[in-house]
Amino acid sequence: MISLVKTTNNYYKIRLRVYYKLVPYFKRNEINKSLRTKKLTEAKMKATNNISVIFNRVDVCKVSVFSRELLQVFLNIMKNAKETFENKNIENKIIEISIRKINETVKIEIYDNAGNIDEKIKDKIFDPYFSTKDEKTGTGLGMYMSKTIIEKHLNGQLGFYNKDEGVVFFIDLISQE
C-alpha cells in the first residue's frame, strides 16, 4: 500500500475508502443532534448575516448516505444563498428548510428569497465552471460538485425551481424505512 501513496489518484482513492463509510444520516438520535445544530445554524446566520433560517418541517427518516458529502451539498446551497443576499442587498433575508418523507423518498428542500434564477442560465446552473460570480469569488464548481455528490454518490436527485421571490433547491433521496 505504501507504493500507492506515490500516485496521487491511488492515494486519493485509498483515503476515501478509509475516511468515509456509508452510514444512516437521519436516525432518530441524530435528529436530536440536528435540532441542536439547527439552533446553532439559526443563531449564526442571524448574528453574522442577518438571515432568518426557518425549519418548516423535519420528519424522522432514514437514508444511507455519506453524511459529510450531504453536509457539503447543504453548505454549497446555503453559501450561494448568503452570497446572493449580499449582492442583491435583500432586506428580509430568509432561508427555509424542510425534510419530508414522501412514500419511498426523503425530500429535502432549501428555499431562499434572494431572487429567481434567470431563465437564460437555468440550464447551466449545474455545469462545471459556470458561475454567476466574478472570477475572484467563484470557481463554478460548487453546484456541479453538489449534483455529482447527490446523483452519482448517493443515488438521488438534485434540482431547483423558482418560487415566489426566490428559488427552491430540492434533494430527493431513497428512504431506508
Coordinates of C-alpha atoms in Angstrom, one line a residue:
M1 CA 0.0 0.0 0.0
I2 CA 2.9 2.4 0.6
S3 CA 3.7 2.2 -3.1
L4 CA 0.2 3.5 -4.0
V5 CA 0.8 6.7 -2.0
K6 CA 3.3 7.8 -4.7
T7 CA 0.5 8.1 -7.2
T8 CA -1.9 10.9 -6.5
N9 CA -5.0 9.2 -7.8
N10 CA -4.4 5.9 -6.0
Y11 CA -3.6 7.8 -2.7
Y12 CA -6.9 9.7 -3.1
K13 CA -8.9 6.6 -3.6
I14 CA -7.4 4.8 -0.6
R15 CA -8.0 7.8 1.6
L16 CA -11.7 7.9 0.6
R17 CA -12.2 4.3 1.4
V18 CA -10.7 4.7 4.8
Y19 CA -12.3 8.0 5.7
Y20 CA -15.9 7.6 4.5
K21 CA -18.3 4.9 5.3
L22 CA -21.9 4.6 4.3
V23 CA -24.0 5.5 7.4
P24 CA -27.6 6.4 8.0
Y25 CA -27.7 10.1 8.2
F26 CA -31.1 10.9 9.6
K27 CA -31.6 8.5 12.5
R28 CA -33.9 9.2 15.4
N29 CA -31.0 10.1 17.7
E30 CA -29.3 12.2 15.0
I31 CA -32.5 14.3 14.6
N32 CA -31.9 15.5 18.2
K33 CA -28.3 16.4 17.2
S34 CA -29.5 18.1 14.1
L35 CA -32.0 20.1 16.1
R36 CA -29.2 21.3 18.3
T37 CA -27.2 22.1 15.2
K38 CA -30.3 23.8 13.8
K39 CA -30.4 26.2 16.7
L40 CA -26.7 27.0 16.2
T41 CA -27.2 27.4 12.4
E42 CA -30.1 29.8 13.0
A43 CA -28.2 31.8 15.6
K44 CA -25.0 32.0 13.5
M45 CA -26.8 33.0 10.2
K46 CA -28.9 35.6 12.1
A47 CA -25.9 37.1 14.0
T48 CA -23.4 37.2 11.2
N49 CA -25.5 37.8 8.1
N50 CA -29.0 38.8 9.5
I51 CA -30.5 35.8 7.7
S52 CA -33.5 34.0 9.3
V53 CA -33.2 30.3 9.0
I54 CA -36.6 28.6 9.4
F55 CA -37.0 24.8 9.7
N56 CA -40.6 24.3 8.4
R57 CA -40.8 20.6 8.8
V58 CA -38.3 17.9 9.8
D59 CA -39.7 14.4 9.5
V60 CA -37.9 11.5 11.2
C61 CA -36.5 9.5 8.3
K62 CA -33.5 7.3 7.4
V63 CA -31.3 7.5 4.4
S64 CA -28.0 5.8 3.7
V65 CA -25.6 8.5 2.7
F66 CA -22.0 9.7 3.1
S67 CA -23.0 12.2 5.8
R68 CA -20.1 14.6 5.1
E69 CA -20.9 14.7 1.5
L70 CA -24.5 15.6 2.1
L71 CA -23.4 18.3 4.6
Q72 CA -21.1 19.7 1.8
V73 CA -24.2 20.0 -0.5
F74 CA -26.1 21.8 2.2
L75 CA -23.2 24.2 2.7
N76 CA -22.9 24.9 -1.0
I77 CA -26.5 25.7 -1.4
M78 CA -26.6 27.9 1.8
K79 CA -23.4 29.7 0.9
N80 CA -24.7 30.6 -2.6
A81 CA -27.9 32.0 -1.0
K82 CA -25.8 34.0 1.5
E83 CA -23.7 35.5 -1.3
T84 CA -26.8 36.3 -3.4
F85 CA -28.4 38.1 -0.4
E86 CA -25.2 40.2 -0.1
N87 CA -25.0 41.0 -3.8
K88 CA -28.7 42.0 -4.1
N89 CA -28.9 43.9 -0.8
I90 CA -32.1 42.0 0.3
E91 CA -33.6 43.4 3.5
N92 CA -35.7 40.5 4.8
K93 CA -33.3 37.5 4.2
I94 CA -35.0 34.1 4.7
I95 CA -33.8 30.5 4.2
E96 CA -36.5 27.9 4.8
I97 CA -35.6 24.2 5.1
S98 CA -37.9 21.2 5.1
I99 CA -37.2 17.5 5.3
R100 CA -40.2 15.3 4.5
K101 CA -40.7 11.6 3.9
I102 CA -43.0 11.1 0.9
N103 CA -43.6 7.4 0.2
E104 CA -40.2 5.8 -0.6
T105 CA -38.4 9.2 -0.9
V106 CA -36.9 11.7 1.5
K107 CA -37.3 15.2 0.0
I108 CA -35.1 17.9 1.4
E109 CA -36.0 21.4 0.2
I110 CA -34.0 24.6 0.8
Y111 CA -35.7 27.8 -0.2
D112 CA -34.2 31.3 -0.2
N113 CA -35.9 34.6 -1.1
A114 CA -32.8 36.0 -2.8
G115 CA -34.5 36.2 -6.2
N116 CA -35.3 33.8 -9.0
I117 CA -32.8 32.1 -11.2
D118 CA -32.9 33.8 -14.6
E119 CA -34.4 31.7 -17.4
K120 CA -31.3 32.3 -19.6
I121 CA -29.0 30.4 -17.1
K122 CA -31.3 27.7 -15.7
D123 CA -29.8 25.0 -17.9
K124 CA -26.2 26.0 -16.9
I125 CA -26.5 26.1 -13.1
F126 CA -25.0 22.6 -12.6
D127 CA -22.4 22.9 -15.4
P128 CA -18.8 22.7 -14.3
Y129 CA -17.0 26.1 -14.2
F130 CA -20.3 28.0 -14.6
S131 CA -20.5 30.8 -12.1
T132 CA -22.7 34.0 -11.7
K133 CA -19.9 35.4 -9.6
D134 CA -16.7 37.2 -10.7
E135 CA -13.6 35.2 -11.2
K136 CA -12.1 36.2 -7.8
T137 CA -15.0 34.7 -5.7
G138 CA -16.5 31.9 -7.8
T139 CA -15.0 28.8 -9.4
G140 CA -18.2 27.4 -10.8
L141 CA -17.7 24.1 -9.1
G142 CA -19.9 24.2 -6.0
M143 CA -23.2 23.3 -7.7
Y144 CA -21.6 20.9 -10.2
M145 CA -20.0 19.0 -7.3
S146 CA -23.2 19.1 -5.3
K147 CA -25.1 17.5 -8.3
T148 CA -22.3 14.9 -8.7
I149 CA -22.4 14.0 -5.0
I150 CA -26.2 13.6 -4.9
E151 CA -26.7 11.8 -8.1
K152 CA -23.6 9.7 -8.5
H153 CA -22.5 9.0 -4.9
L154 CA -25.9 9.0 -3.1
N155 CA -28.2 7.8 -6.0
G156 CA -30.5 10.7 -5.5
Q157 CA -31.7 13.7 -7.5
L158 CA -30.7 17.4 -7.1
G159 CA -32.7 20.1 -8.9
F160 CA -34.3 23.5 -8.4
Y161 CA -37.3 25.6 -9.3
N162 CA -38.2 29.3 -8.9
K163 CA -40.8 30.1 -6.3
D164 CA -42.2 33.5 -5.5
E165 CA -39.2 35.8 -5.0
G166 CA -36.7 33.1 -4.7
V167 CA -35.6 29.6 -5.5
V168 CA -36.1 26.1 -4.0
F169 CA -33.2 23.6 -4.3
F170 CA -34.5 20.1 -3.7
I171 CA -32.7 16.9 -2.9
D172 CA -34.6 13.6 -3.3
L173 CA -33.0 10.5 -1.7
I174 CA -34.2 6.9 -1.3
S175 CA -35.7 6.3 2.1
Q176 CA -34.3 3.3 4.1
E177 CA -37.6 2.8 6.0

